[in-house]
PDB file of C-alpha atoms in Angstrom:
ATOM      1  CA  UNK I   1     292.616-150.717  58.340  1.00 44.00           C
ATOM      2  CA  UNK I   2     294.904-153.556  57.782  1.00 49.00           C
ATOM      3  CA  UNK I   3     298.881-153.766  58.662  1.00 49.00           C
ATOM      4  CA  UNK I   4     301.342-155.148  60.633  1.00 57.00           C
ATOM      5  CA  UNK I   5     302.526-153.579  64.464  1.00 58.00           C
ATOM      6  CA  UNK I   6     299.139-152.932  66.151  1.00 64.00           C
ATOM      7  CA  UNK I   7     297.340-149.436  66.571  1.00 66.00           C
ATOM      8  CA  UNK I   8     299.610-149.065  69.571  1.00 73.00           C
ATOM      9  CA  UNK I   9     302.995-149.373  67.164  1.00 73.00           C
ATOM     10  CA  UNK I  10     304.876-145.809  66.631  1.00 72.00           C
ATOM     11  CA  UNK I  11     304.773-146.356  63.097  1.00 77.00           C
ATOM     12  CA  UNK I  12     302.940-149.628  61.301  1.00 78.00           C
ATOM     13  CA  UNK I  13     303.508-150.770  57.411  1.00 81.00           C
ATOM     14  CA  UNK I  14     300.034-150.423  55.218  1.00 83.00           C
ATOM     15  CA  UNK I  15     299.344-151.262  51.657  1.00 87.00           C
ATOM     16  CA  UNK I  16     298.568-148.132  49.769  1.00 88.00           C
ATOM     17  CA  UNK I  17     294.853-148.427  49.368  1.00 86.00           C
ATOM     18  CA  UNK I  18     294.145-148.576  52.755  1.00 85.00           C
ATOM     19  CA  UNK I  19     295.824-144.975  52.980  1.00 89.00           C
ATOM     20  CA  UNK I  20     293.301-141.615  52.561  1.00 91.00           C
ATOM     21  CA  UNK I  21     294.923-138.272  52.472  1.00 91.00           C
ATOM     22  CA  UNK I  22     293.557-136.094  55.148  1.00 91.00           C
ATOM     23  CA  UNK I  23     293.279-132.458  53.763  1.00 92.00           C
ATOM     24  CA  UNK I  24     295.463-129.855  56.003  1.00 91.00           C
ATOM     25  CA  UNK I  25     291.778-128.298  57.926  1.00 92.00           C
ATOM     26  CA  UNK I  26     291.463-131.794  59.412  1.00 92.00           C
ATOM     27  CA  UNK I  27     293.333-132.693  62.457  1.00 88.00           C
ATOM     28  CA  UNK I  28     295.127-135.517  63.226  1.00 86.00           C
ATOM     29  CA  UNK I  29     293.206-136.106  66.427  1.00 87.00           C
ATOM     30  CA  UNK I  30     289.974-135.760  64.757  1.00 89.00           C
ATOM     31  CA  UNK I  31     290.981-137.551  61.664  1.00 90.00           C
ATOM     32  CA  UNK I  32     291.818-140.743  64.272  1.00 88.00           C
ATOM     33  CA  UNK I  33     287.502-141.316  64.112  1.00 92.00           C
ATOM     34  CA  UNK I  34     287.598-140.872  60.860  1.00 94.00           C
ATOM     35  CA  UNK I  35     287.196-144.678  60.633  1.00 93.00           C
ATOM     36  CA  UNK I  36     284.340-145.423  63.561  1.00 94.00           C
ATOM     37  CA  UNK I  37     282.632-142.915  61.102  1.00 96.00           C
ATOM     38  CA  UNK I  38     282.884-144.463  58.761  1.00 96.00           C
ATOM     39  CA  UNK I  39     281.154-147.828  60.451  1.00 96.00           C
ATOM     40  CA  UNK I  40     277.919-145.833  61.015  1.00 97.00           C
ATOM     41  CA  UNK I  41     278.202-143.484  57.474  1.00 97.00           C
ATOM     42  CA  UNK I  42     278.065-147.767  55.623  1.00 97.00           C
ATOM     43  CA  UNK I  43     275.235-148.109  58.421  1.00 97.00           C
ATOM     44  CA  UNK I  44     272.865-145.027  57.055  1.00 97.00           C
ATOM     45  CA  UNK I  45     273.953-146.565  53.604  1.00 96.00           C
ATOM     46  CA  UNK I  46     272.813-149.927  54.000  1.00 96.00           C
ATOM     47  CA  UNK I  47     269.294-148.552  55.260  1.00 97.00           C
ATOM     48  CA  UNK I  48     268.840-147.062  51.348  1.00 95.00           C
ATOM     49  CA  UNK I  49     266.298-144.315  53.456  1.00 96.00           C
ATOM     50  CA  UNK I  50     264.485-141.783  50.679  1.00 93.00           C
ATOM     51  CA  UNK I  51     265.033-137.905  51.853  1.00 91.00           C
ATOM     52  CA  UNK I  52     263.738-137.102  55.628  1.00 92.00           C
ATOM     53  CA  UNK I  53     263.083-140.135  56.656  1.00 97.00           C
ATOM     54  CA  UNK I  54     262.404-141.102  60.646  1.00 98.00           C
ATOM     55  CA  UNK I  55     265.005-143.449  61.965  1.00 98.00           C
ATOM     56  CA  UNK I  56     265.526-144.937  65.607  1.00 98.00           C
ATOM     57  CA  UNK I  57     269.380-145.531  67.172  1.00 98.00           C
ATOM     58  CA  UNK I  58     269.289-147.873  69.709  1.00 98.00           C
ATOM     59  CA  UNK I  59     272.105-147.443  72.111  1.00 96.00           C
ATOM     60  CA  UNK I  60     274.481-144.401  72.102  1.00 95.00           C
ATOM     61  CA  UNK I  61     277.582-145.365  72.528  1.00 92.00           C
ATOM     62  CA  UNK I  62     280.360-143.899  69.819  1.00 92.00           C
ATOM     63  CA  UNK I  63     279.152-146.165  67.539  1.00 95.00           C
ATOM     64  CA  UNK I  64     275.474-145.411  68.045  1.00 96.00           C
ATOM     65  CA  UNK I  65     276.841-141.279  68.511  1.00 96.00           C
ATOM     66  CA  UNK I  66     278.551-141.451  65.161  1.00 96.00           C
ATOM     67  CA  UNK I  67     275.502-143.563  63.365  1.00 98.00           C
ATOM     68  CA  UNK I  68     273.332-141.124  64.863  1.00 97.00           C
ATOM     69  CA  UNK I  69     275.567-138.199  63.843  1.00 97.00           C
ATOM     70  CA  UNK I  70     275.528-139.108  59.962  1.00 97.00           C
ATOM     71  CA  UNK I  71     271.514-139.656  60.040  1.00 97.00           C
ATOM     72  CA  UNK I  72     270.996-136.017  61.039  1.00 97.00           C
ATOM     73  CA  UNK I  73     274.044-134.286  58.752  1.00 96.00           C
ATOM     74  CA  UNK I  74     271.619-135.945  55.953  1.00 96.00           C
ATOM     75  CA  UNK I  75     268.520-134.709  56.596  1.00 96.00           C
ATOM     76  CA  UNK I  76     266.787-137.504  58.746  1.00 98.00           C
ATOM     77  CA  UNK I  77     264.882-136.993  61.616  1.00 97.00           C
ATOM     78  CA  UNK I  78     266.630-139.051  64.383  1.00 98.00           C
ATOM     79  CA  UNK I  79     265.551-140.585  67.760  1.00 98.00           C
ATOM     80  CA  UNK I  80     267.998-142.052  70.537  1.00 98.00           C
ATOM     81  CA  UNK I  81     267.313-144.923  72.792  1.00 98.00           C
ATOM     82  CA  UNK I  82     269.842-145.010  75.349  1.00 96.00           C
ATOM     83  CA  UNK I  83     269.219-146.176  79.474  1.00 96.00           C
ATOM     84  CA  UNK I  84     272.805-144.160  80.417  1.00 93.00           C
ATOM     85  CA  UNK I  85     272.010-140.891  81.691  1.00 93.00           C
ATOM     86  CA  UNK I  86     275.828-139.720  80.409  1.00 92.00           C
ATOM     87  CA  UNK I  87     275.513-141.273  77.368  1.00 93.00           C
ATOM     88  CA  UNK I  88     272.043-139.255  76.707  1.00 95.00           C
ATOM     89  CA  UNK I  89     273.583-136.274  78.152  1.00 94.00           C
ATOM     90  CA  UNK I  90     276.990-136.486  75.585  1.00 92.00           C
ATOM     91  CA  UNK I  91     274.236-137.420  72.490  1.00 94.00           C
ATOM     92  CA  UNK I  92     272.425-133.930  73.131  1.00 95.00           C
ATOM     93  CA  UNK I  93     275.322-131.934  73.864  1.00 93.00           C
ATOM     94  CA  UNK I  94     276.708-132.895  70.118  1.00 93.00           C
ATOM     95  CA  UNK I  95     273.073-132.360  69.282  1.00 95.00           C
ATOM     96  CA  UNK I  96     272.905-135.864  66.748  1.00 95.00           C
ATOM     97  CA  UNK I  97     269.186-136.475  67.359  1.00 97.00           C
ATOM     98  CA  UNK I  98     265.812-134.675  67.736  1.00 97.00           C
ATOM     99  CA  UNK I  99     264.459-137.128  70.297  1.00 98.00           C
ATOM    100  CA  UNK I 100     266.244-138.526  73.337  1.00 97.00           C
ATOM    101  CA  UNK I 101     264.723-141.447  75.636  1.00 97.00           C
ATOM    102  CA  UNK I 102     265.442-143.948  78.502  1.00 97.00           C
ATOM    103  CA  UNK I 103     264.044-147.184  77.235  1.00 96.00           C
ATOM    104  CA  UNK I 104     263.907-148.341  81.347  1.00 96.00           C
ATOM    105  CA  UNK I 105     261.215-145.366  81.973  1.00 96.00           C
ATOM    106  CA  UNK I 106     259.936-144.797  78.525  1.00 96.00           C
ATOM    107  CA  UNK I 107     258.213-147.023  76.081  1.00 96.00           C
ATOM    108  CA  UNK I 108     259.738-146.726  73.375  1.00 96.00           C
ATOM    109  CA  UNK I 109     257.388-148.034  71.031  1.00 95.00           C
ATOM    110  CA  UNK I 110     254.868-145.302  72.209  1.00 96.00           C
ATOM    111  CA  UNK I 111     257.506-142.756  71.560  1.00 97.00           C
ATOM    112  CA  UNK I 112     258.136-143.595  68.405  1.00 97.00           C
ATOM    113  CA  UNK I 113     254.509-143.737  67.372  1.00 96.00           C
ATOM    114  CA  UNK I 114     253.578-140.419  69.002  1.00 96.00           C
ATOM    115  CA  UNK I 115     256.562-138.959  66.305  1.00 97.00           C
ATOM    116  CA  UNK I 116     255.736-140.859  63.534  1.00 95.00           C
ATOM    117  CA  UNK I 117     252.395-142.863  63.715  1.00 94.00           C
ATOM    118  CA  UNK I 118     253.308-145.639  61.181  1.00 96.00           C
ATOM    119  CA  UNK I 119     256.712-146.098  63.065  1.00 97.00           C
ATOM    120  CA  UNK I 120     260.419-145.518  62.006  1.00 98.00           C
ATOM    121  CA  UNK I 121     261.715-146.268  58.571  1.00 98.00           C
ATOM    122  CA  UNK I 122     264.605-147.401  60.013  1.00 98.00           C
ATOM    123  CA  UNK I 123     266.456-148.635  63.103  1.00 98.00           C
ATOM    124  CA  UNK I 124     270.034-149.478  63.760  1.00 98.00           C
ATOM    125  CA  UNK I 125     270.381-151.674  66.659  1.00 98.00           C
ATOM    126  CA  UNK I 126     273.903-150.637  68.100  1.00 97.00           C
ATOM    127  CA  UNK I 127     273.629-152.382  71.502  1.00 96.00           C
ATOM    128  CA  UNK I 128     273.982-155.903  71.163  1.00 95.00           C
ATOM    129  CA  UNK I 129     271.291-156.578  73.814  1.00 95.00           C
ATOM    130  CA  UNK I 130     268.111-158.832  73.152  1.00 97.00           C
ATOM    131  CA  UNK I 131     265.901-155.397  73.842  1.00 96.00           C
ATOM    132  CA  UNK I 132     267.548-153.513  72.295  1.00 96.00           C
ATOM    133  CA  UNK I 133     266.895-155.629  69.014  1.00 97.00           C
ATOM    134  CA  UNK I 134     263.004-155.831  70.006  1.00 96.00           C
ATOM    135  CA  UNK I 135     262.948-152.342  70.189  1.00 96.00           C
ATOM    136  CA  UNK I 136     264.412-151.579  66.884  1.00 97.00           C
ATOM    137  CA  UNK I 137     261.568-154.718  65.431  1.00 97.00           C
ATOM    138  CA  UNK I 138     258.452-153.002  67.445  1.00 96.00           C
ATOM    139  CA  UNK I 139     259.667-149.688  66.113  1.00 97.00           C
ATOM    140  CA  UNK I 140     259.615-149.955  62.543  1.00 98.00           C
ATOM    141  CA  UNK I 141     257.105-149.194  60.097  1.00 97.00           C
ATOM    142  CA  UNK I 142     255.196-151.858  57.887  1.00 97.00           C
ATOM    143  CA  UNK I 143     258.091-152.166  55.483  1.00 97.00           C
ATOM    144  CA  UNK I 144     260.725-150.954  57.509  1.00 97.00           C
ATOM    145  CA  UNK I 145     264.331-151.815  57.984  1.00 98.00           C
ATOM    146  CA  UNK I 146     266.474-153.206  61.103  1.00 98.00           C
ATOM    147  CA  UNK I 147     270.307-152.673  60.694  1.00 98.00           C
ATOM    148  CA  UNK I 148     272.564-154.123  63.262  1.00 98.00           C
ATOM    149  CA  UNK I 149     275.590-152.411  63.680  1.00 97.00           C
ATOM    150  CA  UNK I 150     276.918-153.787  66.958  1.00 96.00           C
ATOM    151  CA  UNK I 151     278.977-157.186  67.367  1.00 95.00           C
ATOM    152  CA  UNK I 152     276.808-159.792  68.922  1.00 95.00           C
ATOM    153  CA  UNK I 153     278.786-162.599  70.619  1.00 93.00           C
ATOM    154  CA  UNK I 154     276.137-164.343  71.347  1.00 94.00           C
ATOM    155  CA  UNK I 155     272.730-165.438  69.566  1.00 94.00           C
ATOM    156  CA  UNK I 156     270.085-163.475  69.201  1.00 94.00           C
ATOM    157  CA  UNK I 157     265.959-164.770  69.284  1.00 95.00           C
ATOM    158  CA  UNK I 158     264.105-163.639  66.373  1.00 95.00           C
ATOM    159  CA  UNK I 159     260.193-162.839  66.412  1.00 95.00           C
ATOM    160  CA  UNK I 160     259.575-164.159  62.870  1.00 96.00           C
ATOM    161  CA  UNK I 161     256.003-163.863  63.104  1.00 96.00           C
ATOM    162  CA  UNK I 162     256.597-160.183  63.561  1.00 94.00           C
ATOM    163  CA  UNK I 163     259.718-160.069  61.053  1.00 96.00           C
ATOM    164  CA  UNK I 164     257.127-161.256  58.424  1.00 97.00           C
ATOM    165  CA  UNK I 165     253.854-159.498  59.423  1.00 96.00           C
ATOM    166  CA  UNK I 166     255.505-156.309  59.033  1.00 96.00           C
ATOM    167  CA  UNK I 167     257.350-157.431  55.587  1.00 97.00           C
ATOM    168  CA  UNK I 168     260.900-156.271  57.696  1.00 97.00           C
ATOM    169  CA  UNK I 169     264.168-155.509  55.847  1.00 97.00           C
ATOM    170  CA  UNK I 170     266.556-157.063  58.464  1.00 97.00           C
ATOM    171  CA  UNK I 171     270.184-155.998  57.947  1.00 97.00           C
ATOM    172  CA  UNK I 172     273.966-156.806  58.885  1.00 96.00           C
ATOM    173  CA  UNK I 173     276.571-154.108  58.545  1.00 96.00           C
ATOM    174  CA  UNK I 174     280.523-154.359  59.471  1.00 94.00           C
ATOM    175  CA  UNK I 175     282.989-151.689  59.096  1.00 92.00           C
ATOM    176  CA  UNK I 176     282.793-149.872  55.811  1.00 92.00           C
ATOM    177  CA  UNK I 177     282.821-150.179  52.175  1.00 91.00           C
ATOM    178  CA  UNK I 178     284.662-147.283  50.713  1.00 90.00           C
ATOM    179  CA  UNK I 179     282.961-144.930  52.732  1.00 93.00           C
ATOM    180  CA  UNK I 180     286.205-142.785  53.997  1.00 94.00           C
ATOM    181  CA  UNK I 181     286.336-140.221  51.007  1.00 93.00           C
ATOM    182  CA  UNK I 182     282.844-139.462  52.695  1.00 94.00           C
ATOM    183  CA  UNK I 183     283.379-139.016  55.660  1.00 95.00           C
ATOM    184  CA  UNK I 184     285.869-137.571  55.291  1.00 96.00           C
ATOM    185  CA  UNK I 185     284.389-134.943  53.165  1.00 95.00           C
ATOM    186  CA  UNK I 186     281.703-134.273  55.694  1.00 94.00           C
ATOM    187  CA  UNK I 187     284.097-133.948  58.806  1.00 94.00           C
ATOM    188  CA  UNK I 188     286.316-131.339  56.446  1.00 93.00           C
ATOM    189  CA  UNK I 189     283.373-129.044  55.367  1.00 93.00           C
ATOM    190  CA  UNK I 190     282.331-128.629  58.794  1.00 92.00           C
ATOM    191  CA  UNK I 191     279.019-130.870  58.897  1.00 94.00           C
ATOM    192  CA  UNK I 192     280.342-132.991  61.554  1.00 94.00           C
ATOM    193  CA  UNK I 193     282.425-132.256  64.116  1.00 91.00           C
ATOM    194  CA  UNK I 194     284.367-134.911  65.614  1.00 91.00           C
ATOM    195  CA  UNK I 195     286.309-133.099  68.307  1.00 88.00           C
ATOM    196  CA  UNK I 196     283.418-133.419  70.598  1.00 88.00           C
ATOM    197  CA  UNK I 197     283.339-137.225  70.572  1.00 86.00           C
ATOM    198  CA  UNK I 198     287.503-137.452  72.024  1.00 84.00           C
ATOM    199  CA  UNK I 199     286.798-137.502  75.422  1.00 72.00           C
ATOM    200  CA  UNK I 200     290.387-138.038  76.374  1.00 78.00           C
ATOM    201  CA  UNK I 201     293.962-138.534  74.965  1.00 77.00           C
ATOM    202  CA  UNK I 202     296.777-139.875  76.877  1.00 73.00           C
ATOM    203  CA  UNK I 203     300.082-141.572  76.163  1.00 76.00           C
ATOM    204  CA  UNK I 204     301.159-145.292  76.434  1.00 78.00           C
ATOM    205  CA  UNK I 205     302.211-145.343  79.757  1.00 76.00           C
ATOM    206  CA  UNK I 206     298.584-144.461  81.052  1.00 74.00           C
ATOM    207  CA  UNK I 207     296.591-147.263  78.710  1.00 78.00           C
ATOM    208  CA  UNK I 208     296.059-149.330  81.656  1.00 80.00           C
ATOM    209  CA  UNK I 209     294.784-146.715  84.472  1.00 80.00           C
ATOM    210  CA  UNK I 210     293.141-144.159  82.176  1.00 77.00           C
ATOM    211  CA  UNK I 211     292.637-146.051  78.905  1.00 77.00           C
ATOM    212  CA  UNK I 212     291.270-149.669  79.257  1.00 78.00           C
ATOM    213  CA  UNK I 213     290.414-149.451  83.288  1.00 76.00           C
ATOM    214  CA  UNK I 214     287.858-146.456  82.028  1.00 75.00           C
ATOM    215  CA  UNK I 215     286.239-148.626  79.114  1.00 75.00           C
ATOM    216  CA  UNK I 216     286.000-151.412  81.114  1.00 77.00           C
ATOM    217  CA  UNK I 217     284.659-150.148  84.659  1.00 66.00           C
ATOM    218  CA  UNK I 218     283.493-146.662  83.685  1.00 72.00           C
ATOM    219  CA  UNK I 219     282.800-146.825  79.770  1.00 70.00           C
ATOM    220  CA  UNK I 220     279.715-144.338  79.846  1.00 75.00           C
ATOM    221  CA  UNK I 221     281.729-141.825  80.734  1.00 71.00           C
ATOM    222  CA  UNK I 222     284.042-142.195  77.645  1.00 67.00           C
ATOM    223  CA  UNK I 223     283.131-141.772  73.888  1.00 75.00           C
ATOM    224  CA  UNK I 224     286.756-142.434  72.288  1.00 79.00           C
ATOM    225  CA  UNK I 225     290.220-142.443  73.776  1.00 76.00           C
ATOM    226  CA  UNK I 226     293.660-141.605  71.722  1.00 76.00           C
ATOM    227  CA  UNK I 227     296.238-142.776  72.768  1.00 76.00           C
ATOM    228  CA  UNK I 228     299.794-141.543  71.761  1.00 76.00           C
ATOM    229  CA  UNK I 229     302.713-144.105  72.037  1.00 73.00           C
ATOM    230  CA  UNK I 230     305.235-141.637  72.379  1.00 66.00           C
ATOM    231  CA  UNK I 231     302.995-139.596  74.395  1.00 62.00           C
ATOM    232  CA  UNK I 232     302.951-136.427  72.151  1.00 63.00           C
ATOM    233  CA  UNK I 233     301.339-135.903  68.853  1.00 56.00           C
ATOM    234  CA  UNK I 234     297.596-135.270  70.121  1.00 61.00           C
TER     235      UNK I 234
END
């Protein structure tokens, strides 16, 4: 979304075409993840998978959740890599995958294989971490398709005997491409349920202590924060 003030402004300007109504079932809290939604709803979409297909997240954080989260609702049998014992622990509670592993005590690979013997048809790398991306390349089927979601700030190596022995799709995705009708549509019928993925709302005056401090020292144990500027609204 594009405008002037900041997400932290009481009220910001828009141009109309960034605005989608949000029918009256749909709360305002919930309707505040409407847009990381949408980031992993352009994800699935940029994969192109054919019906009940086998995909690999790597990394479930609430981009990873919400990627994950969209792959299921359609149909696709999903599999989460994820080393955080929390972050596992939040990604079967809102019950967005079939398969849940720890990529420092479980090979991955082997996993993936025992589920699906050719590999995964697709993997979205939502970690930004060097194994993370190897995991998503060993996982995938002859064929098979690598999205990354996450925001590297740094380079990245690239197997590219590997990338071209398996004849790999490799993928970028950012943000969303007129995916918010869709979403939104899914979060309003019922098919997913965002109210599980606010793990706390608080106003302005605690952004520092309970907003950024958690995100930056203790972000497993967060999924998405609201904050209110005036404190009320949520």
């Amino acid at each position: 979304m594009g405008g002037n003030g900041g997400g932290l402004a009481e009220k910001i300007s828009v141009d109309e075409r960034w605005v989608h109504k949000i029918p009256d079932n749909l709360p305002l809290d919930e309707a505040a993840l409407i847009e990381p939604l949408s980031v992993g709803y352009h994800a699935v979409e940029r994969a192109n998978l054919s019906e009940k297909s086998t995909v690999l997240v790597v990394g479930a954080g609430p981009i990873g959740l919400l990627t994950a989260a969209v792959a299921k609702v359609q149909g696709h049998t999903v599999i989460i890599s994820e080393p955080s014992g929390l972050r596992r622990k939040k990604a079967q509670e809102a019950q967005v995958a079939d398969y849940f592993f720890n990529p420092i005590e479980d090979d991955i690979q082997a996993k993936v294989h025992e589920i699906n013997e050719k590999g995964v048809d697709a993997a979205f790398e939502c970690t930004s971490v060097q194994p993370g991306f190897e995991a998503c390349l060993d996982a995938i089927r002859m064929g098979g398709t690598v999205v990354i979601v996450a925001i590297w700030g740094k380079p990245a190596s690239v197997d590219m005997a590997k990338l071209v022995i398996k004849e790999a799709n490799l993928l970028g995705t950012i943000a969303y491409n007129n995916t918010h009708p869709k979403t939104i549509d899914l979060v309003s019928t019922g098919k997913i349920k965002l109210d599980q993925f606010i793990t706390a709302k608080i106003g302005l005056d605690d952004l520092i202590d309970k907003g950024f401090d958690t995100l930056i020292h203790h972000n497993e144990t967060a999924v998405k924060i609201l904050v209110s500027p005036t404190g009320k609204g949520l």
